Amino acid sequence: MLIGKAGEALSAICRADETTISVRGRDLCNDLMGRLSFTEFFLLHLLVREATEEQRFFLDAMLVGLAEHGMTPSVQAARMTLAAAPEALQGAVAAGVLGAGSVVLGAAENAGRLLARGVAEAAKGGGAAAAARRLAQELRDKKQPVPGFGHPLHKPEDPRAVRLLALADQRKAAGAHVAFLRALAPVVDEIWQRHLPVNINGAIAAIMLDLDFPLESLRGIPILARCAGLIGHLYEETQRPIGFLLAHHAEAAVGYDGE
Amino acid sequence: MLIGKAGEALSAICRADETTISVRGRDLCNDLMGRLSFTEFFLLHLLVREATEEQRFFLDAMLVGLAEHGMTPSVQAARMTLAAAPEALQGAVAAGVLGAGSVVLGAAENAGRLLARGVAEAAKGGGAAAAARRLAQELRDKKQPVPGFGHPLHKPEDPRAVRLLALADQRKAAGAHVAFLRALAPVVDEIWQRHLPVNINGAIAAIMLDLDFPLESLRGIPILARCAGLIGHLYEETQRPIGFLLAHHAEAAVGYDGE
Amino acid sequence: MLIGKAGEALSAICRADETTISVRGRDLCNDLMGRLSFTEFFLLHLLVREATEEQRFFLDAMLVGLAEHGMTPSVQAARMTLAAAPEALQGAVAAGVLGAGSVVLGAAENAGRLLARGVAEAAKGGGAAAAARRLAQELRDKKQPVPGFGHPLHKPEDPRAVRLLALADQRKAAGAHVAFLRALAPVVDEIWQRHLPVNINGAIAAIMLDLDFPLESLRGIPILARCAGLIGHLYEETQRPIGFLLAHHAEAAVGYDGE
Amino acid sequence: MLIGKAGEALSAICRADETTISVRGRDLCNDLMGRLSFTEFFLLHLLVREATEEQRFFLDAMLVGLAEHGMTPSVQAARMTLAAAPEALQGAVAAGVLGAGSVVLGAAENAGRLLARGVAEAAKGGGAAAAARRLAQELRDKKQPVPGFGHPLHKPEDPRAVRLLALADQRKAAGAHVAFLRALAPVVDEIWQRHLPVNINGAIAAIMLDLDFPLESLRGIPILARCAGLIGHLYEETQRPIGFLLAHHAEAAVGYDGE
């Protein structure tokens, strides 16, 4: 049974034989290992060509900014899973990765889509301010949140977004998408009638698009970052287990209101 | 219900409040973002202190060496999963991560355990050669494979292991564990009566232990590396889907021998 | 940090203490175990009240119909995962479950949504035929598929859908949603200009809604069914391993067209 | 690349073509759907032949007994995952399934292994009591727990084990493995110097082996059972979300003792 379209199966990533492995046309062992950092390798793998210095710099800063945010739900899910199944570190990492979904870590792509549309509409005439107002009002009318804005903890600003945008200015990496994000911010506050900070996903989307990352490539970045943070937490879990204690305290907070 | 021991739940990784996030006692936004590479951050997160230059160099080389190895079973599982559930990139990554188990990518920790024991026994007297022979024979008698040796594709050597060990020599990072691995290699060939190459897991374990990585921290490294490779494959899957074609060709190769 | 709304955490499913477990207000050990079948228990757990005989009958028929469909992508992902990580059966099941997404097994809920809307619009006046035409044309105009119609293998009909609908007639369980599905079928053929069979998801959605299942409860049914099928395949994998062979044949079918 | 042994890929579970699906040689649509319960289908799928009435009865009782146990760690992990990624029910189920590991739900197979060994040794002469003492002392000497004994909540007995063993007596299904379990219980209490109740896994292993289930088939049963319970909890989560509240309360209980 073939689901979907018939056709040739092709991939352009890797070739390996008994003595050689090549990735994106480069010799993995003799060229890439020892020359590229992991971040540079990831960019080469993803973007087909070697990264610019700015792409590398900002991806490192973003991965560092996203990797760790304390005892988040996905860290808890991972630590509980390792406590229950210590034979399978990969299972605990997977349980944590599964929490990188649309509500928590999936917003960068949606923010990117909004910014890309905004930049395109602004370019057609009318400018960024008018396009920002139109897009923000459209979301408000549909009672949808603005991707890239708001944070459950950080107030008045998300310090990671502030830092990334400052670095973008400092290194002259900010372009049309960062400019549109900044045009959008006061309009969002006005329409929502309260201050919604630009969050890390908004900053990431704007800077990545200004650095020529394809929109769809944004989805994977928070997952890679969190994977590193999860592994650190799971190593701590092997040394100082708290997975079952977390579950115990959470359970104690739940009331029963059934029959 | 509390499973396991009662006690205080403690963690030493991260603190976050409305305006600040600190990781391992350092300000995430103002100190780490923009200063540390992702690899350096991962090492700080895992090892509590900032990495040495050699730790950073070799972890980068290892992550690059492990991230990609073509159309592996875990890449196929991930691409099939994304084809079936394109709404959830995190699910496809998780499906791929779940294949980083004891047979395929989990051997670094087992290799490390063997090498650590070998070094300890050699130090007690008798030297590395005798300890190597004793350990290898013990595994052979139990009909167990030697962790860190052998590869289904690479012959006569695993080029990634060759490269890592050459880098370790070149940078004078090789110590007692690399020495024990090298004492073990000819003994393994002799006892198994054929050439089993040192594989990438064996080289990683030896070098990491020589660079003071805790044994249990080795388990997470291949998972992080593969996560990056999976994300690259899954981005290719969104652009040039082959997940269902892979399943179609595999299915066609299966015979039915039931009732 | 609290993501989302503050409030009391409440659940109405289960209470357990040292000597008793109650589920939906019933004594698990002394009342439910030995009295209810697994299907009946699942229905009580999900729907709060004990199932009617028709709900039980059709849920059994549907779970049986959905559990197994040969060497599907999700079965392959699961078998490859077990081959790579035999220490973690739960990981292999999870890898298979992750393929129960929107393309392959997630369509029952979408089909249910369409049918519920169709029944509601038909009831407002104009009848089922007109509503069916309007909805089908709307999907066609948006270039979207019709949930509950079409199958990559089964032609001219999906025999599982045929069987379920025959059982619904036979047992007089068919109501307004089955009637709407049947009004929709010829219209779909006409607008798509080829025969698209009602598939198992379409039949399930129609019958379940006629049996008063809440729409959102439909999403979990294929997952439970496939979980059983996966466990059977994974047991076969422990006895007669083919996971790596599947990956080998699929890999051989992939061409490389990179640099 | 082929990992592991070359050979023909064979499966004996299912055949499907355009008009027919057969499972274990039976016509899925026209024979099995509407005739078999889900439990009966699962048994046919797993055991190749149709189940006996006792196999069906006890598997239903066990699945009912295992499916739900309140706000367990795996339920929490699943609910947190759905809260973060509501687009992917399959991901939340998978996150919960990943907690069905060696500590929490994986013990049935280990208990079965112990009981099978005990029955075999008792049969060689010396009887069950002597074999029970030898096996229990051996575990104690290795400082290992006795699989199938002990529970973090239930005292003095696990009511599910009590119920299953009573049903086994009542229906005359108890054989040598149940007898050995009962010979083991007082010896365990004596050697551990406190009362360790037979838990549900111990009872399941004993009864299943007496009913001719293959040992390795025991691993999947708790996973299937929990899958049903997880789906019920996740449906409740869609109606009355508590996933983030659970994480919030657990996080509040964690102290920070880093730099």
mmCIF file of C-alpha atoms in Angstrom, chain B residues 95-184:
data_model
loop_
_atom_site.group_PDB
_atom_site.id
_atom_site.type_symbol
_atom_site.label_atom_id
_atom_site.label_comp_id
_atom_site.label_asym_id
_atom_site.label_seq_id
_atom_site.Cartn_x
_atom_site.Cartn_y
_atom_site.Cartn_z
ATOM 1 C CA ALA B 95 9.789 8.822 17.199
ATOM 2 C CA GLY B 96 13.342 9.128 15.875
ATOM 3 C CA VAL B 97 14.848 9.718 19.309
ATOM 4 C CA LEU B 98 13.165 6.536 20.558
ATOM 5 C CA GLY B 99 15.453 4.547 18.260
ATOM 6 C CA ALA B 100 18.550 5.789 20.111
ATOM 7 C CA GLY B 101 18.584 2.656 22.218
ATOM 8 C CA SER B 102 20.978 0.027 23.420
ATOM 9 C CA VAL B 103 21.624 -1.574 20.032
ATOM 10 C CA VAL B 104 22.232 1.475 17.911
ATOM 11 C CA LEU B 105 23.326 4.527 19.844
ATOM 12 C CA GLY B 106 23.416 3.490 23.474
ATOM 13 C CA ALA B 107 26.771 1.784 23.393
ATOM 14 C CA ALA B 108 28.914 4.743 24.473
ATOM 15 C CA GLU B 109 27.957 4.372 28.109
ATOM 16 C CA ASN B 110 28.548 0.610 28.082
ATOM 17 C CA ALA B 111 31.880 1.111 26.374
ATOM 18 C CA GLY B 112 32.748 3.701 29.009
ATOM 19 C CA ARG B 113 31.920 1.283 31.788
ATOM 20 C CA LEU B 114 34.208 -1.334 30.272
ATOM 21 C CA LEU B 115 37.066 1.113 29.796
ATOM 22 C CA ALA B 116 36.722 2.560 33.292
ATOM 23 C CA ARG B 117 36.883 -0.938 34.735
ATOM 24 C CA GLY B 118 39.850 -1.793 32.546
ATOM 25 C CA VAL B 119 41.788 1.277 33.624
ATOM 26 C CA ALA B 120 41.017 0.580 37.275
ATOM 27 C CA GLU B 121 42.105 -3.048 37.009
ATOM 28 C CA ALA B 122 45.241 -2.186 35.061
ATOM 29 C CA ALA B 123 46.205 0.323 37.756
ATOM 30 C CA LYS B 124 45.941 -2.342 40.449
ATOM 31 C CA GLY B 125 48.921 -4.076 38.889
ATOM 32 C CA GLY B 126 49.456 -6.407 35.971
ATOM 33 C CA GLY B 127 49.093 -3.607 33.435
ATOM 34 C CA ALA B 128 46.698 -2.819 30.642
ATOM 35 C CA ALA B 129 47.492 -5.804 28.412
ATOM 36 C CA ALA B 130 46.610 -8.384 31.050
ATOM 37 C CA ALA B 131 43.486 -6.523 32.136
ATOM 38 C CA ALA B 132 42.391 -6.183 28.515
ATOM 39 C CA ARG B 133 42.791 -9.901 27.927
ATOM 40 C CA ARG B 134 40.862 -10.742 31.080
ATOM 41 C CA LEU B 135 37.936 -8.452 30.264
ATOM 42 C CA ALA B 136 37.725 -9.497 26.619
ATOM 43 C CA GLN B 137 37.811 -13.180 27.498
ATOM 44 C CA GLU B 138 35.108 -12.655 30.105
ATOM 45 C CA LEU B 139 32.806 -11.083 27.515
ATOM 46 C CA ARG B 140 33.583 -13.815 25.008
ATOM 47 C CA ASP B 141 32.838 -16.523 27.570
ATOM 48 C CA LYS B 142 29.434 -14.909 28.215
ATOM 49 C CA LYS B 143 28.883 -14.672 24.427
ATOM 50 C CA GLN B 144 28.445 -10.927 24.770
ATOM 51 C CA PRO B 145 29.647 -8.352 22.224
ATOM 52 C CA VAL B 146 32.408 -5.918 23.180
ATOM 53 C CA PRO B 147 30.845 -2.473 23.561
ATOM 54 C CA GLY B 148 32.697 0.058 21.442
ATOM 55 C CA PHE B 149 33.799 -2.480 18.826
ATOM 56 C CA GLY B 150 32.339 -3.539 15.481
ATOM 57 C CA HIS B 151 30.140 -1.795 12.912
ATOM 58 C CA PRO B 152 27.579 -3.118 10.411
ATOM 59 C CA LEU B 153 28.852 -0.922 7.566
ATOM 60 C CA HIS B 154 32.324 0.435 8.171
ATOM 61 C CA LYS B 155 35.259 -1.827 7.239
ATOM 62 C CA PRO B 156 38.059 -2.321 8.011
ATOM 63 C CA GLU B 157 37.817 0.732 10.312
ATOM 64 C CA ASP B 158 35.105 3.136 11.461
ATOM 65 C CA PRO B 159 36.465 6.355 9.950
ATOM 66 C CA ARG B 160 34.857 8.465 12.685
ATOM 67 C CA ALA B 161 36.706 6.569 15.407
ATOM 68 C CA VAL B 162 39.954 6.864 13.464
ATOM 69 C CA ARG B 163 39.452 10.603 13.152
ATOM 70 C CA LEU B 164 38.559 11.151 16.818
ATOM 71 C CA LEU B 165 41.543 9.153 18.053
ATOM 72 C CA ALA B 166 43.856 11.010 15.662
ATOM 73 C CA LEU B 167 42.524 14.316 16.985
ATOM 74 C CA ALA B 168 43.057 13.082 20.542
ATOM 75 C CA ASP B 169 46.700 12.295 19.758
ATOM 76 C CA GLN B 170 47.213 15.513 17.876
ATOM 77 C CA ARG B 171 45.814 17.625 20.727
ATOM 78 C CA LYS B 172 47.459 15.495 23.423
ATOM 79 C CA ALA B 173 44.051 14.742 24.952
ATOM 80 C CA ALA B 174 44.532 10.976 25.039
ATOM 81 C CA GLY B 175 45.038 9.487 28.488
ATOM 82 C CA ALA B 176 44.620 6.202 30.307
ATOM 83 C CA HIS B 177 41.237 5.323 28.758
ATOM 84 C CA VAL B 178 42.412 5.816 25.194
ATOM 85 C CA ALA B 179 45.496 3.801 26.064
ATOM 86 C CA PHE B 180 43.356 0.989 27.436
ATOM 87 C CA LEU B 181 41.123 1.045 24.348
ATOM 88 C CA ARG B 182 44.250 0.616 22.224
ATOM 89 C CA ALA B 183 45.464 -2.225 24.416
ATOM 90 C CA LEU B 184 42.075 -3.867 24.055
#
